[in-house]
Amino acid sequence: MTVRLTRGGPKFTGYARFSPLLPRWLDNPARAGCSDLRSYAVTARGRAMKHAVRLLLISALLAPAGVTEPALATGHRPEKVSARVWITTPDRAELLTERAEVAFGSSSSPHPTIVVDPNRTYQGIDGFGASITDSSATVLLGLTPDARAQTMRELFDPVRGIGVSFLRQPLGSSDFTASAEHYTYDDVPAGQTDFPLRHFSIARDQVAIIPLLREAKRLNPALKVMGTPWSPPAWMKTTGSLAGGSLKDDPAIYDAYARYLVKIVQAYARAGVPLDFLTLQNEPQNRTPDGYPGTDMPVAQQVRVIEALGPKLRQASPHTKILAYDHNWGTHPDDIADTPPGASPEIDYPYQVLRSRAARWVAGTAFHCYFGEPNAQSALQATFPEKGIWFTECSGSRDPADPPAKVFRDTLTWHARNVVIGATRAGARTAVNWNIALDSTGGPHNGGCGTCTGLITVHPDGNVTTDAEYFTIGHLSKFVRPGARRIASTSFGTTGWNGQVMDVAFRNPDGSTALIVHNQNDAPRTFAVAVGERSFEYTLPGGALATFTWPRTRALESKLEAVPLDDATAIAVPAGEAPRNAIDDDASTRWSSGQAQSPAQYVQVDLGKPVSFRRVALDSGGFLGDFARGYELSVSDDGKSWRVLASGPGAGQLTTIDLPRTWARHLRIRSTETAANWWSVADVRFYS
């Protein structure tokens, strides 16, 4: 770079040649090929101006990188970065309580380490929340105006409340309807039809539900709304009833139902509540609803409705996305048992819809929590990676015989594992509970669930209390904004409970990070969080749920990127527990020696092709003490001739091995010490 003094000030030339060196020079001048600033070619006329020109040059070089001159003048000092912390404990001692900040340091930890990697991104986020059912609207409307305004702020305001950002709205009646009669938006006397939809009206929703939706959108403008019918109008159905039956298999009915759904979308938009998403039928395999609206909608009928609806909806409301299925992770045994004779139980329902000709109109699939496991979402998305996943219903439940403390604890810990973390790690763009508000009896309701709980409870005296779901959803919605993306993070727990720490991480649109961590165990657990080259340790009380947030900063940016292991295979001696687990990018699984550590043991990875890498991370996961007491790392081009690149003592649960830039196809990590502990490898990760 050359600096030329002019009357208008210094002129810099050649900056483009040197700018790629700057980030490397800031960390290590020698690595960038320059021992100090004099290595940059700086010329200026007049010895008296040299110092001033040098300072100007430093400023010009460093300003684009966000580094100030004083930091250089006093030597490179690490930027101080801290994470804010909010905790909810099962004993209610802390309820989304903000604790003291925890500072990132530079030392490694012997504890299980959550590695957060913002360079690896997954699904985008649409929001988190619940449903303002007819019942919820009734109990909220029963509050005094001041109490209702305060409650709405606590629910929807992102600053003064938890910032609920997604609502799934029943379109017509559900089991959580306060009136004695169920309804749709086009009801006519038995035996009559209304193909022109002349009787269509959403007037009933405009009394309470829509005003509350408008207020929610005012409090949180980022709020998204999804619509779901529990039943088509009875005149469209085989039984003439809202409860049970199916659509008449008639092209005119499919067309009428499609037009009916479009009219709902248009009417809600005119009322100030645009519907961002639409499903065709709540729980289409629930063939025998208990006294409330429901419809048996086999795959073939859902496909027919989607084909009739898709073109109409695209023209009327292009931004409204159609989602398929809207039922459990797995087909419930009762739904299989209730399958009509000779009909298929369609246990692969969403797969069939996404393979059908109607898939072009479908954005993805919606799931509920009442049977199966969240990994059903991952399996579906692996098969249809271009389609999204939305998690749209999960109600807490209470046994009337259980004390409130047990209900709170059980709900908090189950929802933390399966909804907050399980569903989102499995690809969900939303996490949605059922009722946003119920009364102290779990109602009002008309059929269906008599033990459901909401985010809040409204008591007979007008007092409002927060339930476990308020905090599980709040740990997401208050800190993870719509438009965020899930990012990679090491998680050791499973949805089936294995007593470990589990987590999920997101990067917000403003660059900040939110990490949600749950301690499955009843006892306190200590873990570390590593981002880039910095980390901190934290101890969570038993069963607690926590959210950590920190701003985007250069101090936490990683210079290395993870190497995909899609084509990799692994073997181990001894074979122990599934060597493949060591490279499956899942720290809740492991290869384990199954015996005391010895120098005869090794894990060997075939990357499938020569790969460039500069770092290998050896993660023993949540199994305390199962790290290799000593290691030797070798590489090979052919799997026969090996060369040793590094060796040393194990550094705890996460051993990070930095190497010269290496090209190799095969890698072997050998234990070099003896120990009574087994040797476990949850993950081997490569970085380039």
mmCIF file of C-alpha atoms in Angstrom, residues 301-655:
data_model
loop_
_atom_site.group_PDB
_atom_site.id
_atom_site.type_symbol
_atom_site.label_atom_id
_atom_site.label_comp_id
_atom_site.label_asym_id
_atom_site.label_seq_id
_atom_site.Cartn_x
_atom_site.Cartn_y
_atom_site.Cartn_z
ATOM 1 C CA GLN A 301 -59.529 -36.586 -0.460
ATOM 2 C CA GLN A 302 -56.845 -34.247 0.885
ATOM 3 C CA VAL A 303 -55.128 -34.405 -2.487
ATOM 4 C CA ARG A 304 -58.412 -33.588 -4.274
ATOM 5 C CA VAL A 305 -59.052 -30.605 -2.003
ATOM 6 C CA ILE A 306 -55.497 -29.284 -2.422
ATOM 7 C CA GLU A 307 -55.768 -29.530 -6.202
ATOM 8 C CA ALA A 308 -59.035 -27.596 -6.131
ATOM 9 C CA LEU A 309 -57.727 -25.067 -3.586
ATOM 10 C CA GLY A 310 -54.198 -24.410 -4.862
ATOM 11 C CA PRO A 311 -54.972 -22.366 -7.979
ATOM 12 C CA LYS A 312 -57.802 -20.454 -6.285
ATOM 13 C CA LEU A 313 -55.717 -19.562 -3.227
ATOM 14 C CA ARG A 314 -52.711 -18.515 -5.300
ATOM 15 C CA GLN A 315 -54.903 -16.035 -7.145
ATOM 16 C CA ALA A 316 -56.806 -14.773 -4.082
ATOM 17 C CA SER A 317 -53.987 -14.707 -1.514
ATOM 18 C CA PRO A 318 -50.569 -15.579 -2.973
ATOM 19 C CA HIS A 319 -48.733 -15.207 0.357
ATOM 20 C CA THR A 320 -50.887 -17.835 2.147
ATOM 21 C CA LYS A 321 -49.074 -21.191 2.258
ATOM 22 C CA ILE A 322 -50.869 -24.546 2.248
ATOM 23 C CA LEU A 323 -49.603 -27.133 4.746
ATOM 24 C CA ALA A 324 -50.493 -30.816 4.557
ATOM 25 C CA TYR A 325 -51.476 -33.397 7.196
ATOM 26 C CA ASP A 326 -51.613 -31.460 10.550
ATOM 27 C CA HIS A 327 -51.590 -34.559 12.740
ATOM 28 C CA ASN A 328 -49.318 -36.612 14.983
ATOM 29 C CA TRP A 329 -45.670 -37.564 14.522
ATOM 30 C CA GLY A 330 -46.913 -41.142 14.176
ATOM 31 C CA THR A 331 -50.304 -42.679 13.428
ATOM 32 C CA HIS A 332 -52.046 -43.338 16.743
ATOM 33 C CA PRO A 333 -53.084 -46.973 17.389
ATOM 34 C CA ASP A 334 -56.687 -45.818 17.920
ATOM 35 C CA ASP A 335 -56.682 -44.212 14.479
ATOM 36 C CA ILE A 336 -55.404 -47.444 12.972
ATOM 37 C CA ALA A 337 -58.065 -49.444 14.824
ATOM 38 C CA ASP A 338 -60.803 -47.081 13.574
ATOM 39 C CA THR A 339 -59.833 -47.452 9.920
ATOM 40 C CA PRO A 340 -62.895 -48.537 7.904
ATOM 41 C CA PRO A 341 -62.862 -52.190 6.761
ATOM 42 C CA GLY A 342 -60.897 -52.622 3.566
ATOM 43 C CA ALA A 343 -59.301 -49.162 3.816
ATOM 44 C CA SER A 344 -55.635 -48.452 4.434
ATOM 45 C CA PRO A 345 -54.625 -46.875 7.780
ATOM 46 C CA GLU A 346 -52.215 -44.706 5.730
ATOM 47 C CA ILE A 347 -49.461 -44.633 8.333
ATOM 48 C CA ASP A 348 -47.330 -42.800 5.757
ATOM 49 C CA TYR A 349 -49.971 -40.090 5.172
ATOM 50 C CA PRO A 350 -47.633 -37.059 4.730
ATOM 51 C CA TYR A 351 -45.327 -39.025 2.435
ATOM 52 C CA GLN A 352 -48.246 -39.892 0.169
ATOM 53 C CA VAL A 353 -49.414 -36.280 -0.026
ATOM 54 C CA LEU A 354 -45.920 -34.993 -0.831
ATOM 55 C CA ARG A 355 -45.492 -37.662 -3.517
ATOM 56 C CA SER A 356 -48.842 -36.773 -5.104
ATOM 57 C CA ARG A 357 -49.631 -34.407 -7.939
ATOM 58 C CA ALA A 358 -50.936 -31.944 -5.335
ATOM 59 C CA ALA A 359 -47.477 -31.464 -3.776
ATOM 60 C CA ARG A 360 -46.710 -28.487 -6.031
ATOM 61 C CA TRP A 361 -49.267 -26.456 -4.065
ATOM 62 C CA VAL A 362 -47.953 -27.518 -0.658
ATOM 63 C CA ALA A 363 -45.229 -25.673 1.285
ATOM 64 C CA GLY A 364 -44.713 -28.505 3.762
ATOM 65 C CA THR A 365 -46.197 -30.553 6.565
ATOM 66 C CA ALA A 366 -47.681 -29.771 9.995
ATOM 67 C CA PHE A 367 -47.258 -32.081 13.004
ATOM 68 C CA HIS A 368 -48.751 -32.628 16.485
ATOM 69 C CA CYS A 369 -47.209 -34.230 19.568
ATOM 70 C CA TYR A 370 -49.794 -36.722 20.802
ATOM 71 C CA PHE A 371 -48.186 -39.865 19.389
ATOM 72 C CA GLY A 372 -44.774 -40.701 17.966
ATOM 73 C CA GLU A 373 -41.431 -38.909 18.231
ATOM 74 C CA PRO A 374 -40.042 -35.638 16.798
ATOM 75 C CA ASN A 375 -37.562 -37.570 14.643
ATOM 76 C CA ALA A 376 -40.495 -38.308 12.315
ATOM 77 C CA GLN A 377 -40.072 -34.709 11.156
ATOM 78 C CA SER A 378 -36.384 -35.254 10.361
ATOM 79 C CA ALA A 379 -37.135 -38.408 8.385
ATOM 80 C CA LEU A 380 -39.795 -36.658 6.297
ATOM 81 C CA GLN A 381 -37.576 -33.675 5.575
ATOM 82 C CA ALA A 382 -34.689 -35.935 4.574
ATOM 83 C CA THR A 383 -37.007 -37.448 1.960
ATOM 84 C CA PHE A 384 -38.466 -34.097 0.844
ATOM 85 C CA PRO A 385 -35.768 -31.495 1.629
ATOM 86 C CA GLU A 386 -37.513 -28.824 -0.443
ATOM 87 C CA LYS A 387 -40.599 -28.943 1.809
ATOM 88 C CA GLY A 388 -40.806 -27.322 5.237
ATOM 89 C CA ILE A 389 -41.864 -28.641 8.628
ATOM 90 C CA TRP A 390 -44.211 -26.808 11.006
ATOM 91 C CA PHE A 391 -45.030 -28.037 14.515
ATOM 92 C CA THR A 392 -48.556 -26.795 15.192
ATOM 93 C CA GLU A 393 -50.148 -28.329 18.299
ATOM 94 C CA CYS A 394 -49.251 -29.770 21.684
ATOM 95 C CA SER A 395 -51.366 -29.322 24.782
ATOM 96 C CA GLY A 396 -50.193 -29.717 28.324
ATOM 97 C CA SER A 397 -52.379 -31.991 30.425
ATOM 98 C CA ARG A 398 -53.165 -32.337 34.099
ATOM 99 C CA ASP A 399 -54.361 -35.208 36.229
ATOM 100 C CA PRO A 400 -56.892 -33.694 38.656
ATOM 101 C CA ALA A 401 -55.371 -35.889 41.385
ATOM 102 C CA ASP A 402 -51.913 -34.362 40.887
ATOM 103 C CA PRO A 403 -50.849 -31.325 42.913
ATOM 104 C CA PRO A 404 -50.163 -28.169 40.857
ATOM 105 C CA ALA A 405 -46.428 -28.405 41.569
ATOM 106 C CA LYS A 406 -46.227 -31.813 39.887
ATOM 107 C CA VAL A 407 -48.286 -30.664 36.905
ATOM 108 C CA PHE A 408 -45.948 -27.684 36.425
ATOM 109 C CA ARG A 409 -42.784 -29.764 36.723
ATOM 110 C CA ASP A 410 -43.953 -32.589 34.453
ATOM 111 C CA THR A 411 -45.228 -30.199 31.791
ATOM 112 C CA LEU A 412 -42.113 -28.017 31.871
ATOM 113 C CA THR A 413 -39.690 -30.897 31.487
ATOM 114 C CA TRP A 414 -41.693 -32.848 28.849
ATOM 115 C CA HIS A 415 -42.337 -29.800 26.695
ATOM 116 C CA ALA A 416 -38.738 -28.611 27.053
ATOM 117 C CA ARG A 417 -37.476 -31.942 25.688
ATOM 118 C CA ASN A 418 -40.045 -32.625 23.009
ATOM 119 C CA VAL A 419 -41.416 -29.264 21.842
ATOM 120 C CA VAL A 420 -38.901 -26.525 22.632
ATOM 121 C CA ILE A 421 -35.839 -28.568 21.658
ATOM 122 C CA GLY A 422 -37.038 -31.841 20.128
ATOM 123 C CA ALA A 423 -39.347 -30.344 17.494
ATOM 124 C CA THR A 424 -37.067 -27.473 16.528
ATOM 125 C CA ARG A 425 -33.927 -29.628 16.289
ATOM 126 C CA ALA A 426 -35.971 -31.924 14.037
ATOM 127 C CA GLY A 427 -36.596 -29.107 11.563
ATOM 128 C CA ALA A 428 -39.748 -27.353 12.782
ATOM 129 C CA ARG A 429 -40.149 -23.720 11.782
ATOM 130 C CA THR A 430 -42.675 -23.236 14.594
ATOM 131 C CA ALA A 431 -43.441 -24.591 18.061
ATOM 132 C CA VAL A 432 -47.094 -24.129 18.943
ATOM 133 C CA ASN A 433 -49.100 -25.131 22.003
ATOM 134 C CA TRP A 434 -52.870 -25.507 22.038
ATOM 135 C CA ASN A 435 -55.012 -23.063 24.075
ATOM 136 C CA ILE A 436 -53.402 -19.767 24.946
ATOM 137 C CA ALA A 437 -55.816 -19.284 27.884
ATOM 138 C CA LEU A 438 -58.280 -21.465 29.830
ATOM 139 C CA ASP A 439 -60.233 -21.157 33.041
ATOM 140 C CA SER A 440 -59.338 -22.948 36.264
ATOM 141 C CA THR A 441 -61.339 -26.053 35.246
ATOM 142 C CA GLY A 442 -59.440 -26.429 31.968
ATOM 143 C CA GLY A 443 -62.378 -25.062 29.994
ATOM 144 C CA PRO A 444 -64.769 -24.043 28.797
ATOM 145 C CA HIS A 445 -64.912 -26.851 26.285
ATOM 146 C CA ASN A 446 -67.563 -28.716 24.322
ATOM 147 C CA GLY A 447 -66.437 -32.336 24.017
ATOM 148 C CA GLY A 448 -62.840 -33.422 23.626
ATOM 149 C CA CYS A 449 -60.132 -32.727 26.160
ATOM 150 C CA GLY A 450 -61.140 -32.271 29.785
ATOM 151 C CA THR A 451 -57.592 -32.167 31.181
ATOM 152 C CA CYS A 452 -55.876 -29.682 28.861
ATOM 153 C CA THR A 453 -53.885 -26.731 30.177
ATOM 154 C CA GLY A 454 -53.084 -23.414 28.526
ATOM 155 C CA LEU A 455 -50.301 -20.871 28.606
ATOM 156 C CA ILE A 456 -52.280 -18.953 31.226
ATOM 157 C CA THR A 457 -55.152 -19.721 33.572
ATOM 158 C CA VAL A 458 -57.930 -17.224 34.366
ATOM 159 C CA HIS A 459 -59.414 -17.869 37.808
ATOM 160 C CA PRO A 460 -62.986 -17.092 38.972
ATOM 161 C CA ASP A 461 -61.796 -14.030 40.908
ATOM 162 C CA GLY A 462 -60.197 -12.590 37.761
ATOM 163 C CA ASN A 463 -56.667 -13.467 38.826
ATOM 164 C CA VAL A 464 -54.409 -14.626 35.974
ATOM 165 C CA THR A 465 -51.611 -17.140 36.534
ATOM 166 C CA THR A 466 -48.956 -18.429 34.155
ATOM 167 C CA ASP A 467 -48.626 -22.140 33.434
ATOM 168 C CA ALA A 468 -45.573 -24.163 32.426
ATOM 169 C CA GLU A 469 -46.332 -23.670 28.714
ATOM 170 C CA TYR A 470 -46.069 -19.902 29.137
ATOM 171 C CA PHE A 471 -42.430 -20.395 30.093
ATOM 172 C CA THR A 472 -41.532 -23.169 27.634
ATOM 173 C CA ILE A 473 -42.886 -21.086 24.751
ATOM 174 C CA GLY A 474 -41.458 -17.911 26.311
ATOM 175 C CA HIS A 475 -37.927 -19.297 26.385
ATOM 176 C CA LEU A 476 -38.241 -19.404 22.590
ATOM 177 C CA SER A 477 -40.565 -16.574 21.592
ATOM 178 C CA LYS A 478 -38.994 -13.843 23.728
ATOM 179 C CA PHE A 479 -35.512 -14.415 22.342
ATOM 180 C CA VAL A 480 -35.834 -16.050 18.905
ATOM 181 C CA ARG A 481 -37.326 -13.647 16.372
ATOM 182 C CA PRO A 482 -39.289 -14.552 13.241
ATOM 183 C CA GLY A 483 -36.788 -14.739 10.414
ATOM 184 C CA ALA A 484 -34.127 -16.331 12.637
ATOM 185 C CA ARG A 485 -32.386 -19.488 11.495
ATOM 186 C CA ARG A 486 -31.500 -22.506 13.541
ATOM 187 C CA ILE A 487 -27.738 -23.016 13.707
ATOM 188 C CA ALA A 488 -25.640 -26.006 14.660
ATOM 189 C CA SER A 489 -25.130 -26.813 18.330
ATOM 190 C CA THR A 490 -23.934 -29.931 20.111
ATOM 191 C CA SER A 491 -26.730 -31.568 22.102
ATOM 192 C CA PHE A 492 -26.323 -34.558 24.407
ATOM 193 C CA GLY A 493 -29.909 -35.256 25.504
ATOM 194 C CA THR A 494 -32.667 -37.243 23.810
ATOM 195 C CA THR A 495 -36.416 -36.649 23.695
ATOM 196 C CA GLY A 496 -36.887 -40.011 25.392
ATOM 197 C CA TRP A 497 -34.908 -38.741 28.440
ATOM 198 C CA ASN A 498 -31.350 -39.871 28.997
ATOM 199 C CA GLY A 499 -30.522 -37.518 31.850
ATOM 200 C CA GLN A 500 -28.186 -35.317 29.813
ATOM 201 C CA VAL A 501 -28.088 -31.659 28.818
ATOM 202 C CA MET A 502 -29.829 -30.882 25.522
ATOM 203 C CA ASP A 503 -30.109 -27.664 23.553
ATOM 204 C CA VAL A 504 -30.993 -25.822 20.373
ATOM 205 C CA ALA A 505 -29.462 -22.622 18.980
ATOM 206 C CA PHE A 506 -30.646 -19.850 16.658
ATOM 207 C CA ARG A 507 -29.159 -16.801 14.978
ATOM 208 C CA ASN A 508 -31.545 -13.849 14.846
ATOM 209 C CA PRO A 509 -31.908 -11.444 11.914
ATOM 210 C CA ASP A 510 -29.834 -8.869 13.847
ATOM 211 C CA GLY A 511 -26.965 -11.374 14.169
ATOM 212 C CA SER A 512 -27.483 -12.130 17.859
ATOM 213 C CA THR A 513 -27.560 -15.730 19.055
ATOM 214 C CA ALA A 514 -30.076 -17.460 21.331
ATOM 215 C CA LEU A 515 -29.162 -20.812 22.868
ATOM 216 C CA ILE A 516 -31.869 -22.725 24.755
ATOM 217 C CA VAL A 517 -30.568 -25.394 27.140
ATOM 218 C CA HIS A 518 -32.469 -27.946 29.231
ATOM 219 C CA ASN A 519 -31.015 -30.077 32.017
ATOM 220 C CA GLN A 520 -32.950 -33.337 31.875
ATOM 221 C CA ASN A 521 -31.481 -34.590 35.126
ATOM 222 C CA ASP A 522 -32.914 -33.964 38.590
ATOM 223 C CA ALA A 523 -29.429 -33.047 39.805
ATOM 224 C CA PRO A 524 -27.508 -29.912 38.754
ATOM 225 C CA ARG A 525 -25.353 -30.331 35.645
ATOM 226 C CA THR A 526 -22.318 -28.318 34.605
ATOM 227 C CA PHE A 527 -21.533 -27.824 30.934
ATOM 228 C CA ALA A 528 -19.549 -25.482 28.726
ATOM 229 C CA VAL A 529 -20.604 -23.420 25.716
ATOM 230 C CA ALA A 530 -18.000 -22.815 23.005
ATOM 231 C CA VAL A 531 -18.367 -20.326 20.142
ATOM 232 C CA GLY A 532 -15.387 -19.779 17.876
ATOM 233 C CA GLU A 533 -12.317 -19.763 20.120
ATOM 234 C CA ARG A 534 -14.157 -18.584 23.249
ATOM 235 C CA SER A 535 -16.210 -20.431 25.845
ATOM 236 C CA PHE A 536 -17.903 -20.240 29.232
ATOM 237 C CA GLU A 537 -19.054 -22.749 31.837
ATOM 238 C CA TYR A 538 -22.450 -22.856 33.500
ATOM 239 C CA THR A 539 -24.308 -25.039 36.017
ATOM 240 C CA LEU A 540 -28.049 -25.544 35.549
ATOM 241 C CA PRO A 541 -30.305 -26.698 38.393
ATOM 242 C CA GLY A 542 -32.009 -30.054 37.947
ATOM 243 C CA GLY A 543 -34.810 -29.953 35.368
ATOM 244 C CA ALA A 544 -34.192 -26.285 34.577
ATOM 245 C CA LEU A 545 -34.707 -24.590 31.225
ATOM 246 C CA ALA A 546 -32.432 -21.690 30.284
ATOM 247 C CA THR A 547 -31.939 -19.250 27.431
ATOM 248 C CA PHE A 548 -28.528 -17.665 26.782
ATOM 249 C CA THR A 549 -28.185 -14.734 24.382
ATOM 250 C CA TRP A 550 -25.183 -12.822 23.078
ATOM 251 C CA PRO A 551 -24.627 -10.241 20.345
ATOM 252 C CA ARG A 552 -22.867 -10.818 17.079
ATOM 253 C CA THR A 553 -19.206 -9.907 17.504
ATOM 254 C CA ARG A 554 -15.931 -10.613 15.752
ATOM 255 C CA ALA A 555 -14.616 -12.120 18.969
ATOM 256 C CA LEU A 556 -16.994 -15.074 18.551
ATOM 257 C CA GLU A 557 -16.665 -15.573 14.815
ATOM 258 C CA SER A 558 -14.980 -18.804 13.754
ATOM 259 C CA LYS A 559 -12.369 -18.854 11.016
ATOM 260 C CA LEU A 560 -12.993 -22.538 10.389
ATOM 261 C CA GLU A 561 -15.914 -24.343 8.820
ATOM 262 C CA ALA A 562 -17.085 -27.880 9.532
ATOM 263 C CA VAL A 563 -16.368 -30.495 6.880
ATOM 264 C CA PRO A 564 -19.524 -32.430 5.878
ATOM 265 C CA LEU A 565 -19.307 -36.139 6.673
ATOM 266 C CA ASP A 566 -22.160 -37.323 4.448
ATOM 267 C CA ASP A 567 -19.943 -39.846 2.619
ATOM 268 C CA ALA A 568 -17.860 -40.891 5.617
ATOM 269 C CA THR A 569 -17.745 -44.341 7.210
ATOM 270 C CA ALA A 570 -16.169 -45.466 10.461
ATOM 271 C CA ILE A 571 -14.751 -48.596 12.059
ATOM 272 C CA ALA A 572 -13.383 -49.118 15.552
ATOM 273 C CA VAL A 573 -11.319 -51.589 17.566
ATOM 274 C CA PRO A 574 -13.009 -52.942 19.566
ATOM 275 C CA ALA A 575 -16.209 -52.598 17.522
ATOM 276 C CA GLY A 576 -18.039 -51.704 20.727
ATOM 277 C CA GLU A 577 -21.238 -49.729 20.271
ATOM 278 C CA ALA A 578 -21.883 -48.754 16.648
ATOM 279 C CA PRO A 579 -18.761 -46.991 15.250
ATOM 280 C CA ARG A 580 -21.072 -45.097 12.874
ATOM 281 C CA ASN A 581 -22.299 -43.114 15.892
ATOM 282 C CA ALA A 582 -18.903 -41.395 16.056
ATOM 283 C CA ILE A 583 -19.565 -39.559 12.771
ATOM 284 C CA ASP A 584 -23.368 -39.112 12.774
ATOM 285 C CA ASP A 585 -23.295 -35.454 13.909
ATOM 286 C CA ASP A 586 -25.377 -36.412 16.950
ATOM 287 C CA ALA A 587 -23.708 -36.103 20.336
ATOM 288 C CA SER A 588 -26.543 -37.997 22.039
ATOM 289 C CA THR A 589 -25.267 -41.197 20.374
ATOM 290 C CA ARG A 590 -21.805 -42.681 20.797
ATOM 291 C CA TRP A 591 -19.313 -45.343 19.949
ATOM 292 C CA SER A 592 -17.979 -46.823 23.150
ATOM 293 C CA SER A 593 -15.183 -49.309 23.701
ATOM 294 C CA GLY A 594 -17.269 -51.270 26.185
ATOM 295 C CA GLN A 595 -14.118 -51.968 28.170
ATOM 296 C CA ALA A 596 -11.302 -50.185 29.996
ATOM 297 C CA GLN A 597 -9.130 -47.900 27.881
ATOM 298 C CA SER A 598 -5.927 -49.333 26.404
ATOM 299 C CA PRO A 599 -3.423 -48.463 23.668
ATOM 300 C CA ALA A 600 -4.900 -51.168 21.442
ATOM 301 C CA GLN A 601 -8.096 -49.173 20.856
ATOM 302 C CA TYR A 602 -8.752 -46.840 17.934
ATOM 303 C CA VAL A 603 -11.460 -45.196 15.865
ATOM 304 C CA GLN A 604 -10.849 -44.951 12.126
ATOM 305 C CA VAL A 605 -12.741 -42.711 9.687
ATOM 306 C CA ASP A 606 -12.856 -43.022 5.908
ATOM 307 C CA LEU A 607 -13.977 -39.635 4.561
ATOM 308 C CA GLY A 608 -14.842 -41.152 1.185
ATOM 309 C CA LYS A 609 -12.417 -38.901 -0.678
ATOM 310 C CA PRO A 610 -9.380 -36.747 0.130
ATOM 311 C CA VAL A 611 -10.461 -33.793 2.242
ATOM 312 C CA SER A 612 -8.652 -30.710 3.471
ATOM 313 C CA PHE A 613 -8.827 -29.984 7.205
ATOM 314 C CA ARG A 614 -6.926 -28.039 9.862
ATOM 315 C CA ARG A 615 -8.670 -29.136 13.030
ATOM 316 C CA VAL A 616 -10.111 -32.334 14.454
ATOM 317 C CA ALA A 617 -12.478 -32.225 17.430
ATOM 318 C CA LEU A 618 -12.820 -35.384 19.489
ATOM 319 C CA ASP A 619 -16.041 -35.166 21.522
ATOM 320 C CA SER A 620 -16.821 -37.763 24.199
ATOM 321 C CA GLY A 621 -20.275 -36.305 24.752
ATOM 322 C CA GLY A 622 -22.118 -36.332 28.037
ATOM 323 C CA PHE A 623 -20.487 -39.459 29.398
ATOM 324 C CA LEU A 624 -18.351 -38.032 32.170
ATOM 325 C CA GLY A 625 -14.838 -39.445 32.325
ATOM 326 C CA ASP A 626 -15.061 -41.374 29.049
ATOM 327 C CA PHE A 627 -12.497 -39.247 27.196
ATOM 328 C CA ALA A 628 -9.225 -40.749 25.975
ATOM 329 C CA ARG A 629 -6.496 -40.159 28.561
ATOM 330 C CA GLY A 630 -4.030 -39.932 25.715
ATOM 331 C CA TYR A 631 -4.371 -39.916 21.926
ATOM 332 C CA GLU A 632 -2.392 -40.290 18.723
ATOM 333 C CA LEU A 633 -3.824 -38.920 15.476
ATOM 334 C CA SER A 634 -2.664 -40.404 12.163
ATOM 335 C CA VAL A 635 -3.770 -39.888 8.571
ATOM 336 C CA SER A 636 -3.487 -41.944 5.416
ATOM 337 C CA ASP A 637 -4.195 -41.582 1.730
ATOM 338 C CA ASP A 638 -4.895 -45.264 1.115
ATOM 339 C CA GLY A 639 -5.852 -46.658 4.522
ATOM 340 C CA LYS A 640 -2.626 -48.657 4.672
ATOM 341 C CA SER A 641 0.321 -46.299 5.071
ATOM 342 C CA TRP A 642 -0.135 -43.977 8.049
ATOM 343 C CA ARG A 643 1.665 -40.882 9.203
ATOM 344 C CA VAL A 644 1.351 -39.463 12.717
ATOM 345 C CA LEU A 645 0.332 -35.790 12.838
ATOM 346 C CA ALA A 646 -0.351 -35.191 16.520
ATOM 347 C CA SER A 647 -0.414 -36.805 19.933
ATOM 348 C CA GLY A 648 -0.996 -35.675 23.481
ATOM 349 C CA PRO A 649 -3.071 -36.013 26.622
ATOM 350 C CA GLY A 650 -6.860 -35.937 26.474
ATOM 351 C CA ALA A 651 -8.214 -32.525 27.401
ATOM 352 C CA GLY A 652 -11.566 -33.607 28.833
ATOM 353 C CA GLN A 653 -14.864 -34.257 27.127
ATOM 354 C CA LEU A 654 -13.888 -32.118 24.119
ATOM 355 C CA THR A 655 -10.340 -32.450 22.810
#
